[in-house]
Structure formats: structure tokens, C-alpha cells
Short mmCIF file of C-alpha atoms in Angstrom, two decimals:
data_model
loop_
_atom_site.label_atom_id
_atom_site.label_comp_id
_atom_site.label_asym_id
_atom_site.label_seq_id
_atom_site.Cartn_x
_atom_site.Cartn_y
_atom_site.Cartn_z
CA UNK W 92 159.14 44.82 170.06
CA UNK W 93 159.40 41.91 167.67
CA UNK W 94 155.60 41.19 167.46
CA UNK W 95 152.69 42.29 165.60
CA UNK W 96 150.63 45.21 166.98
CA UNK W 97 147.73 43.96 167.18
CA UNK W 98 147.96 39.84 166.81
CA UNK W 99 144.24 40.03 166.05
CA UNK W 100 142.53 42.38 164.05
CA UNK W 101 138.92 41.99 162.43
CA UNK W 102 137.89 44.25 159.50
CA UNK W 103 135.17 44.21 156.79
CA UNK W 104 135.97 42.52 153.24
CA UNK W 105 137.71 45.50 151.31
CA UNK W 106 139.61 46.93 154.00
CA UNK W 107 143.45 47.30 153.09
CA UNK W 108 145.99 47.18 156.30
CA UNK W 109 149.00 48.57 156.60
CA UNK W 110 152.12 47.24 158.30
CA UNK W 111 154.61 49.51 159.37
CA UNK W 112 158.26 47.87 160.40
CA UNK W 113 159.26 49.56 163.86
CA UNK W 114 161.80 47.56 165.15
CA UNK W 115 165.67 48.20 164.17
CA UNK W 116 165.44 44.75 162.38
CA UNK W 117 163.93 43.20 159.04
CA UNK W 118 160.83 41.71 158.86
CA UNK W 119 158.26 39.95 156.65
CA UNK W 120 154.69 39.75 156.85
CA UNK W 121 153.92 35.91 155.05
CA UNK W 122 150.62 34.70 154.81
CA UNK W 123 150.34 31.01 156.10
CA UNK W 124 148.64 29.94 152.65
CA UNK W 125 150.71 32.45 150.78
CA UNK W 126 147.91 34.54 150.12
CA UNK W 127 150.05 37.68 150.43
CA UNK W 128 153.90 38.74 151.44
CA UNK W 129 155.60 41.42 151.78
CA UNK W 130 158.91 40.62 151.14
CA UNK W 131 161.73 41.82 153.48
CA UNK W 132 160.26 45.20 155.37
CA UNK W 133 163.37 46.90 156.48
CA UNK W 134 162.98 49.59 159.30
CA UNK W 135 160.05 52.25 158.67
CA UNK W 136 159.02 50.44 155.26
CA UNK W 137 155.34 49.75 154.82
CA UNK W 138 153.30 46.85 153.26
CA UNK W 139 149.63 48.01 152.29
CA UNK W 140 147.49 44.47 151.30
CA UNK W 141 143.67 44.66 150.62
CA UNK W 142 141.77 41.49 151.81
CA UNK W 143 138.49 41.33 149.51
CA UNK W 144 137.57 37.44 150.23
CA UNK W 145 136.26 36.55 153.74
CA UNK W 146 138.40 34.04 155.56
CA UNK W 147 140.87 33.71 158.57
CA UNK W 148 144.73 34.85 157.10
CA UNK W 149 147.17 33.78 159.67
CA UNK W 150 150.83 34.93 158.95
CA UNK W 151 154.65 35.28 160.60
CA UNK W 152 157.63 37.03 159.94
CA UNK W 153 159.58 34.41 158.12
CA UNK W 154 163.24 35.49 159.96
CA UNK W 155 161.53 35.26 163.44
CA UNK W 156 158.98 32.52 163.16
CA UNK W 157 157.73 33.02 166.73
CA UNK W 158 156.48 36.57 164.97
CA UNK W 159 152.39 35.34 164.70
CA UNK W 160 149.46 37.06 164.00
CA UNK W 161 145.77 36.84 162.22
CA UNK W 162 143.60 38.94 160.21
CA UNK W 163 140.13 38.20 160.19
CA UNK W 164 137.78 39.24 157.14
CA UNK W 165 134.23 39.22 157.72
#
């Protein structure tokens, strides 16, 4: 549906996420302060990342910048 599912999540420092691509197009999931990317995610790839340091870590889909989300590590 060309959005992150959810926008918001909040987990505990050490928690790794997984992104699943869903949609019949590419996508990326960039951190804002390039703290992480996946690189291009094509459909039904996965991008595991691990967030040990507490902190807010917006990020996009750099082909569809409207694409926004936020993970926030308490």
C-alpha cells in the first residue's frame, strides 16, 4: 500500500525489526541520519536491523519520499 505498517512503533533497546517489502514495487528503508539502510528491498525481501542505542530513528523509502515512518527505542 506504499506505506509503512506501522508508521510508529516503540520497542526496548535490543529489539531487531524486520521489514518485509509487500508491495509489487522496490523499496528502501533509509534512516534520516543514516543510521541504517537497507538498500533496494525488491518484492518479499526482508531487512532485519537491531537498534541497541535509545533514540528516535525516523526513515523513508528513498524512491517514494512521501514513504515516512519512526522507530522509537526506549
Amino acid at each position: 500500500d506504499m506505506a509503512f505498517n506501522p508508521s510508529t512503533i516503540t520497542v526496548a533497546a535490543g529489539t531487531t525489526i524486520k521489514w518485509t517489502n509487500k508491495d509489487p514495487v522496490a523499496h528502501t528503508v533509509t534512516s534520516d541520519n543514516g543510521a541504517f539502510g537497507s538498500g533496494t528491498l525488491a518484492t518479499g525481501d526482508t531487512f532485519p536491523f537491531t537498534f541497541t542505542i535509545t533514540g528516535s530513528y525516523p526513515y523513508h523509502c528513498t524512491p517514494h519520499p512521501s514513504m515516512t515512518a519512526i522507530v522509537i527505542v526506549n
